Coordinates of C-alpha atoms in Angstrom, one line a residue:
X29 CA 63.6 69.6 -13.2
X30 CA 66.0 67.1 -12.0
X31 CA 67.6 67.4 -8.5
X32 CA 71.1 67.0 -7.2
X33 CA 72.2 63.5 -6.4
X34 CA 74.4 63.7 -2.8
X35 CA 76.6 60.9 -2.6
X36 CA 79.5 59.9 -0.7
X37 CA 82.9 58.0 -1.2
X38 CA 83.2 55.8 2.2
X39 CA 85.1 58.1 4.4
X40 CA 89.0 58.4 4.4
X41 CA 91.0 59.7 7.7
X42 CA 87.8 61.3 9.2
X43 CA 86.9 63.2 6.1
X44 CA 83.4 64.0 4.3
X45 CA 83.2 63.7 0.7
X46 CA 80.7 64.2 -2.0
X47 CA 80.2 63.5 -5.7
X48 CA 78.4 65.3 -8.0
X49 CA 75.5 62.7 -9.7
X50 CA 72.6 65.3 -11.2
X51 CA 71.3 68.7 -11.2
X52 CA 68.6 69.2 -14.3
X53 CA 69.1 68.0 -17.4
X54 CA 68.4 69.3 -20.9
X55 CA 68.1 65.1 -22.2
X56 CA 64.9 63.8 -23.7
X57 CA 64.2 61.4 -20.8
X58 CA 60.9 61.6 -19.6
X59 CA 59.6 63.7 -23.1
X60 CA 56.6 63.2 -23.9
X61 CA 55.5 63.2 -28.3
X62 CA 52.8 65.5 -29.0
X63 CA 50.0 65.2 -31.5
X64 CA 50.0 67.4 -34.1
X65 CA 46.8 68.1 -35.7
X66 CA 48.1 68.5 -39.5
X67 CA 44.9 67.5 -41.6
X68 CA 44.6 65.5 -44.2
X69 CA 47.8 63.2 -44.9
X70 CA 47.7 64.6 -48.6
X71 CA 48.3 68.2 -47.0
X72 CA 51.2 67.1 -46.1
X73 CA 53.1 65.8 -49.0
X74 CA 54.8 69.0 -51.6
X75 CA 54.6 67.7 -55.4
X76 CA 57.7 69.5 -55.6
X77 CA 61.2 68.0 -56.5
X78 CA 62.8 67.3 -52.9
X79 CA 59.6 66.5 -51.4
X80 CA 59.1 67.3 -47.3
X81 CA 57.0 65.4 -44.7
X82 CA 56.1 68.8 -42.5
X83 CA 54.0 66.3 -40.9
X84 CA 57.4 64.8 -39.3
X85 CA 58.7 68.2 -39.4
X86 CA 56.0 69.7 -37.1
X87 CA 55.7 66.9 -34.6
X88 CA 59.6 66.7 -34.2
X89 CA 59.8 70.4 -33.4
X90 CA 56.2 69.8 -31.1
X91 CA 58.0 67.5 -29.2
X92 CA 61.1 69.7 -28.5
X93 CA 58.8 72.4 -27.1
X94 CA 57.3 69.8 -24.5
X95 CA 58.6 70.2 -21.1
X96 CA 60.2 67.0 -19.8
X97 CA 58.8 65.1 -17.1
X98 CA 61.4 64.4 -14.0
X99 CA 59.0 63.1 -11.7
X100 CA 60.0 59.2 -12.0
X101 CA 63.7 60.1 -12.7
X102 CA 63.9 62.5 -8.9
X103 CA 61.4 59.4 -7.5
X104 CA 64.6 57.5 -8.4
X105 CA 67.2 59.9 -7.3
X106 CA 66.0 60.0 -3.7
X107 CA 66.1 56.1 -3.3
X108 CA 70.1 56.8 -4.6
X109 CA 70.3 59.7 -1.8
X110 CA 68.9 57.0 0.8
X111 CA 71.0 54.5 -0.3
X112 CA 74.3 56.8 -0.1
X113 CA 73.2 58.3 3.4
X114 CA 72.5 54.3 4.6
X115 CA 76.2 53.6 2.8
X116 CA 77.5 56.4 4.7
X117 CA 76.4 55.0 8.6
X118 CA 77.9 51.6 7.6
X119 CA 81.2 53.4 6.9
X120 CA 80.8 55.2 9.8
X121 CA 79.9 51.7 12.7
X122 CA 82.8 49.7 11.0
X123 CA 85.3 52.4 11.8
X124 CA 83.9 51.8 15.3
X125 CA 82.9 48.3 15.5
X126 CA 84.9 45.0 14.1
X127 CA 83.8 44.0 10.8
X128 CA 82.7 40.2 11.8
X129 CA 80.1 38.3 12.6
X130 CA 80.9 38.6 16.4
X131 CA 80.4 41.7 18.1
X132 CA 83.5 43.9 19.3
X133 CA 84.9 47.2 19.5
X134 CA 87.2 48.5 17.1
X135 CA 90.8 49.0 19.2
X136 CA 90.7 51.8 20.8
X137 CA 86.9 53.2 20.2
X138 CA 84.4 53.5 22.3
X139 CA 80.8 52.8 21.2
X140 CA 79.4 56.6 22.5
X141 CA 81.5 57.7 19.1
X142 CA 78.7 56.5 17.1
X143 CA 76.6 59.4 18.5
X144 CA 77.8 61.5 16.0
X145 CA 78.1 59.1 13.7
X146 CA 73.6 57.9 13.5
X147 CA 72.2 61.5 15.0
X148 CA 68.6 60.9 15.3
X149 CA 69.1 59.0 11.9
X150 CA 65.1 58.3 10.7
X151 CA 64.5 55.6 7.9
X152 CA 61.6 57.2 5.8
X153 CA 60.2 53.9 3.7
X154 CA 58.3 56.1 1.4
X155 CA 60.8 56.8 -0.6
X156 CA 61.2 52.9 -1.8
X157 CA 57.9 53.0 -2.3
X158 CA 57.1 55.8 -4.2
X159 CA 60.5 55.0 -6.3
X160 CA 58.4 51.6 -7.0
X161 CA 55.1 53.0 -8.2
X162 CA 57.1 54.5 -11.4
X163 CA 58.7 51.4 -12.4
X164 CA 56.3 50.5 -14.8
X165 CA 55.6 53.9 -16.7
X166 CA 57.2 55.7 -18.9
X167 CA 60.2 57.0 -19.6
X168 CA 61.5 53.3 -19.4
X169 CA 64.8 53.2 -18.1
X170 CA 65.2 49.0 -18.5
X171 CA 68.5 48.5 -16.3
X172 CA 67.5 51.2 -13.6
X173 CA 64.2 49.9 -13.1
X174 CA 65.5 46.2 -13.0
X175 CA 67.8 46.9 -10.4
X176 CA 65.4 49.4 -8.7
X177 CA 63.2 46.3 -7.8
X178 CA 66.4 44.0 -7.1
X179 CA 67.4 47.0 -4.4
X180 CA 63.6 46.7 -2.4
X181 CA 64.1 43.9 0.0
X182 CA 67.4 44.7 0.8
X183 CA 66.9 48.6 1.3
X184 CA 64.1 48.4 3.2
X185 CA 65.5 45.4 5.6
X186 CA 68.7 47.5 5.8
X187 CA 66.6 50.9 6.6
X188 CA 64.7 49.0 9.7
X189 CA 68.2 47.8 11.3
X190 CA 69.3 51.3 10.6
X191 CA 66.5 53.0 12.3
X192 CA 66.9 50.9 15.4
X193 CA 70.4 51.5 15.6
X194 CA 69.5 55.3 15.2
X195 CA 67.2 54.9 18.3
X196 CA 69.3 53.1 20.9
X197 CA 72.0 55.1 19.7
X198 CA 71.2 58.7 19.9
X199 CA 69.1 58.1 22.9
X200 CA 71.7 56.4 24.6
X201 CA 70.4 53.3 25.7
X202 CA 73.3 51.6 25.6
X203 CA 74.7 53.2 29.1
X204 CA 72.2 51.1 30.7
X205 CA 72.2 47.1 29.1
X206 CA 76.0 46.7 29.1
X207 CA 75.8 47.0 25.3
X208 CA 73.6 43.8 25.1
X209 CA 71.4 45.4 22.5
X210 CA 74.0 46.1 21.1
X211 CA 75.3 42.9 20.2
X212 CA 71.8 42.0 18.9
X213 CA 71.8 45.1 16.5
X214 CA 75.4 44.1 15.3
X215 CA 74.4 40.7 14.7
X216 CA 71.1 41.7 12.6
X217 CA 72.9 44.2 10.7
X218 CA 76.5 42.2 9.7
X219 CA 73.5 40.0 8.3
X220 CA 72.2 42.0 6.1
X221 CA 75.2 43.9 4.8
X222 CA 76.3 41.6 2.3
X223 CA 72.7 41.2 0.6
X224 CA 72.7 45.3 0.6
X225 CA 75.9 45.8 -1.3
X226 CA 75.4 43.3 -3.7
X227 CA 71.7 44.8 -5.3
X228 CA 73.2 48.9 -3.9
X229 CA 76.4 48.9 -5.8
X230 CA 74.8 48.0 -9.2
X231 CA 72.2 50.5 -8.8
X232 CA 74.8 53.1 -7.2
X233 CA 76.8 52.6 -10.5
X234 CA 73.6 52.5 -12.9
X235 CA 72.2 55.7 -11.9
X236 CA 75.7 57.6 -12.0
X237 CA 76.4 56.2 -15.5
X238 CA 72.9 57.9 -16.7
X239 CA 73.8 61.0 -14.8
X240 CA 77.0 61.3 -16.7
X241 CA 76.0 60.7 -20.2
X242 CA 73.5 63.9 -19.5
X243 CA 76.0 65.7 -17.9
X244 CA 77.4 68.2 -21.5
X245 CA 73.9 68.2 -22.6
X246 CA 72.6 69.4 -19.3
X247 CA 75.3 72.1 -18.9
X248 CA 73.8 73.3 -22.9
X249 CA 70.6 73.6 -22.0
X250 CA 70.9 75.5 -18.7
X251 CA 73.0 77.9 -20.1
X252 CA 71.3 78.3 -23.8
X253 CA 68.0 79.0 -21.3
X254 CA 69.6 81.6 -19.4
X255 CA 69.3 79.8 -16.1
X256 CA 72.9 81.5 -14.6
X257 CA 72.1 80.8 -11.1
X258 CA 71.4 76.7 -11.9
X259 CA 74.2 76.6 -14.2
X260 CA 77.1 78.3 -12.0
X261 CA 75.8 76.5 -9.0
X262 CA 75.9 73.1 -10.9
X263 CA 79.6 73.9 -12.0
X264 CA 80.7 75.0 -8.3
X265 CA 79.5 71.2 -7.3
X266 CA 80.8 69.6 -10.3
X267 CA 83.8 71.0 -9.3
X268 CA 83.7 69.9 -5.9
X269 CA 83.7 66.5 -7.3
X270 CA 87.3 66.9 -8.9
X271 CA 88.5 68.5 -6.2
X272 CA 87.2 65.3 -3.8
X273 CA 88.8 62.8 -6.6
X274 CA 91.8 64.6 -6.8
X275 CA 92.4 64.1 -3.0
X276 CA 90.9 60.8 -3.0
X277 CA 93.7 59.3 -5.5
X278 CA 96.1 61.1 -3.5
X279 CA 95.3 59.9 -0.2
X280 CA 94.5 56.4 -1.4
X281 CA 98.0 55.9 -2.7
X282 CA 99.3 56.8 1.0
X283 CA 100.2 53.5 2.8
X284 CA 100.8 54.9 6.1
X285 CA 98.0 56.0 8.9
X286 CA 98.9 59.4 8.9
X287 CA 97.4 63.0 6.6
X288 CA 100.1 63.4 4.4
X289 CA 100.6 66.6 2.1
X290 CA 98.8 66.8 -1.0
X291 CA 100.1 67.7 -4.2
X292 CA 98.9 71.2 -5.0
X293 CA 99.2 71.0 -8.6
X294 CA 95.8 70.0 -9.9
X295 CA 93.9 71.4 -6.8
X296 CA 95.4 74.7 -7.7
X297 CA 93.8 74.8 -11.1
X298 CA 90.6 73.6 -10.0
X299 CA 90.3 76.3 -7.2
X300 CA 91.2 78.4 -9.9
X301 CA 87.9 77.3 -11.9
X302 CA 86.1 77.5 -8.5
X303 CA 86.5 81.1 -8.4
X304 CA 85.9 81.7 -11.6
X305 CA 82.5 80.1 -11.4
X306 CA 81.5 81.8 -7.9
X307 CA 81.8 85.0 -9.1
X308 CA 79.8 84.2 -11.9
X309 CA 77.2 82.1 -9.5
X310 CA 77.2 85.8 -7.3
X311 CA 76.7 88.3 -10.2
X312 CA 73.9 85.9 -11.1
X313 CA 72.5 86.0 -7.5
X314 CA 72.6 89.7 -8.1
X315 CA 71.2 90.2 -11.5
X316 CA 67.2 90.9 -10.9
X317 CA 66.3 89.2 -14.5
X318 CA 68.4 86.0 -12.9
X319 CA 66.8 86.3 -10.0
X320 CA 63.4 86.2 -11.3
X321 CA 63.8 83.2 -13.4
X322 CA 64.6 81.0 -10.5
X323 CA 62.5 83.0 -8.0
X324 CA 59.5 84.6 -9.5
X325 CA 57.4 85.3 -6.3
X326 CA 59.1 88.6 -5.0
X327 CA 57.7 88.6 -1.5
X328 CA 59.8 85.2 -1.0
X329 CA 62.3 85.7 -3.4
X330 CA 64.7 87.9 -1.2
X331 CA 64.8 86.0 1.9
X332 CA 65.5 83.1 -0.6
X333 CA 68.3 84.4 -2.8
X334 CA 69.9 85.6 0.8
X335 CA 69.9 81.9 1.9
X336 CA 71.3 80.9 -1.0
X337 CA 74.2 83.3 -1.3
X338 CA 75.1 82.8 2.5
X339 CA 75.1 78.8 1.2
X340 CA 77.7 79.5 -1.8
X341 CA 79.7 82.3 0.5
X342 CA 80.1 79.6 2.9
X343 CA 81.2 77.0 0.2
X344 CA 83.9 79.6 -0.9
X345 CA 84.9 80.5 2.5
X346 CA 85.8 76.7 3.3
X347 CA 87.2 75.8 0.5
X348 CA 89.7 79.1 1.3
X349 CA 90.2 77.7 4.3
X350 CA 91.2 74.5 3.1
X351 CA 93.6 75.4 0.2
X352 CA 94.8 77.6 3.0
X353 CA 95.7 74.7 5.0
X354 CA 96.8 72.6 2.5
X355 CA 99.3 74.8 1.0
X356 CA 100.9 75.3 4.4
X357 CA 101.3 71.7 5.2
X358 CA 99.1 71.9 8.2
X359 CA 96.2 69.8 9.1
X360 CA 93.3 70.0 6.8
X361 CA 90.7 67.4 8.1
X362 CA 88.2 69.7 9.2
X363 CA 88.5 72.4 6.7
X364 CA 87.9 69.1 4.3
X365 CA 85.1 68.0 5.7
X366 CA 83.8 71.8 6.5
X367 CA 84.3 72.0 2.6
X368 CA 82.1 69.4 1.3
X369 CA 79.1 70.2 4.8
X370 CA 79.4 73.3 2.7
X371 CA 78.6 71.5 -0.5
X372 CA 76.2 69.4 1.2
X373 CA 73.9 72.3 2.4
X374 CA 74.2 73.8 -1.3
X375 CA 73.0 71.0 -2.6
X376 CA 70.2 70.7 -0.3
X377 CA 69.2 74.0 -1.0
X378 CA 69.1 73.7 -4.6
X379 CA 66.8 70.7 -4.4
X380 CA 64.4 72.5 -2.2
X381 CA 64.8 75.9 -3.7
X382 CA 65.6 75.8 -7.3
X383 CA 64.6 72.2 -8.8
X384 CA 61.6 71.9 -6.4

């Protein structure tokens, strides 16, 4: 099965966002032919007027009965998930620190804001490397696996400046050398930047592209197999996403430095949807046959379908909480961001829980 793809926009007024990239998918990537033992080739050929290869026929439906292979496609997905979490720390250290080669403080910040910012942030190589040893097999996905192997240098380089960072950061050890490491970090890292960006974007934009020509397919095939719980889950996230770009566009076109209100129009409908499909995502949760198709060990499977209900309660709840403040003209920052943590830690579960 595929696995949610957690991404983020760079960060706008303080505020989390997310975009949907993949769930599962009911494409052919990753499918591999079968064999069909037919006999003899003469077997296969009618004398009859419109005459039929059931050869063809047989191996054609063989191959729809295989089950598809995700393992170099979610190898690939995680590097994406690195490089938006590594995206995401550069968004947050330029809000804090000048955007030069020398080092400086942004006006008014204070380098302990980072704190929150890098929280224990660990670099985990692996994934690079794992992501690496598929290149070269099957499925092929020529542009992805070009740009996979652009992305290496850079993405590991970047991962090591990040990880430092993470250390003198969240351990503080910056209240003790008058910020020289500091300086040195900073330096290594507005080095590296530019080389970053120009092989992340490409594959940033690669990968999303072949996320959303699966995207009808994949909605199809969940639902067509009767997997309720992974198809209203992937809908509630989906959704997430058009609510994030409809309040990116708006607050994008705002000049000025301050929240300003949001047309309610189009969020309206799309709450609208949203509760539409977390009902359906909760009478799933609650239908044993549901349940069992997602969860087929009962002695875990309650503690795990609570999890996962408290997970898409709490995505409901938020997002309440920020149409709330929304509508009343009032400051909706943190019920944002609370929204799309919400979204986050669905996500999460789903990878771990459902998709494996």
């Amino acid at each position: 099965m595929k696995r949610i793809t957690k991404t983020t926009f760079p960060r706008l007024l303080g505020a989390w966002v997310l975009i949907l990239a993949l769930l599962l998918s009911g494409c052919t990537f990753g499918q591999t032919s079968a064999n069909s033992d037919t006999g003899a080739d003469d077997a296969n050929v009618s004398d009859d007027a419109g005459t039929t290869d059931t050869a063809d026929t047989t191996e054609e439906e063989a191959d729809a009965d295989q089950p598809v292979d995700y393992s170099k496609y979610n190898a690939y997905l995680e590097v994406l998930n690195s490089v938006y979490e590594m995206d995401d720390l550069l968004t947050g250290y330029f809000t804090v620190v000048q955007y030069q080669p020398e080092f400086a403080l942004v006006d008014g910040a204070e380098y302990s804001m980072l704190d929150d910012v890098f929280g224990y942030y660990t670099f985990h190589s692996y994934i690079m490397t794992d992501a690496l040893s598929y290149c070269d097999e099957d499925p092929a996905y020529p542009e992805q696996d070009e740009l996979l192997k652009q992305l290496d240098e850079p993405f590991q380089t970047m991962g090591e400046i990040l990880s430092d960072l993470g250390w003198y950061i969240s351990y503080q050890q910056y209240d003790g050398d008058n910020l020289a490491e500091a300086a040195e970090l900073h330096t290594r890292l507005y080095e590296a930047v530019g080389a970053f960006d120009e092989a992340a974007l490409p594959f940033m934009e690669s990968m999303n592209a072949l996320d959303e020509a699966t995207e009808a397919d994949e909605l199809e095939r969940l639902q067509a197999e009767g997997w309720d719980i992974a198809y209203y889950t992937r809908i509630i996230v989906s959704i997430s996403n058009d609510i994030d770009t409809e309040i990116w566009e708006q607050l994008s076109a705002v000049e000025t430095g301050t929240l300003p209100p949001l047309d309610m129009t189009n969020l309206e409908t799309l709450y609208t949807e949203h509760q539409e499909a977390y009902a359906s995502l909760t009478e799933a949760l609650a239908d044993p046959e549901s349940v069992q198709l997602v969860w087929p060990d009962s002695v875990t499977a309650e503690v795990e379908v609570e999890l996962f209900t408290d997970a898409a309660s709490n995505v409901n709840t938020a997002l309440e909480n920020f149409m709330t403040a929304t509508r009343n003209q009032e400051d909706y920052s943190e019920s944002y961001d609370a929204y799309f943590s919400a979204c986050s830690r669905l996500i999460d579960l789903y990878n771990s829980m459902i998709s494996g």
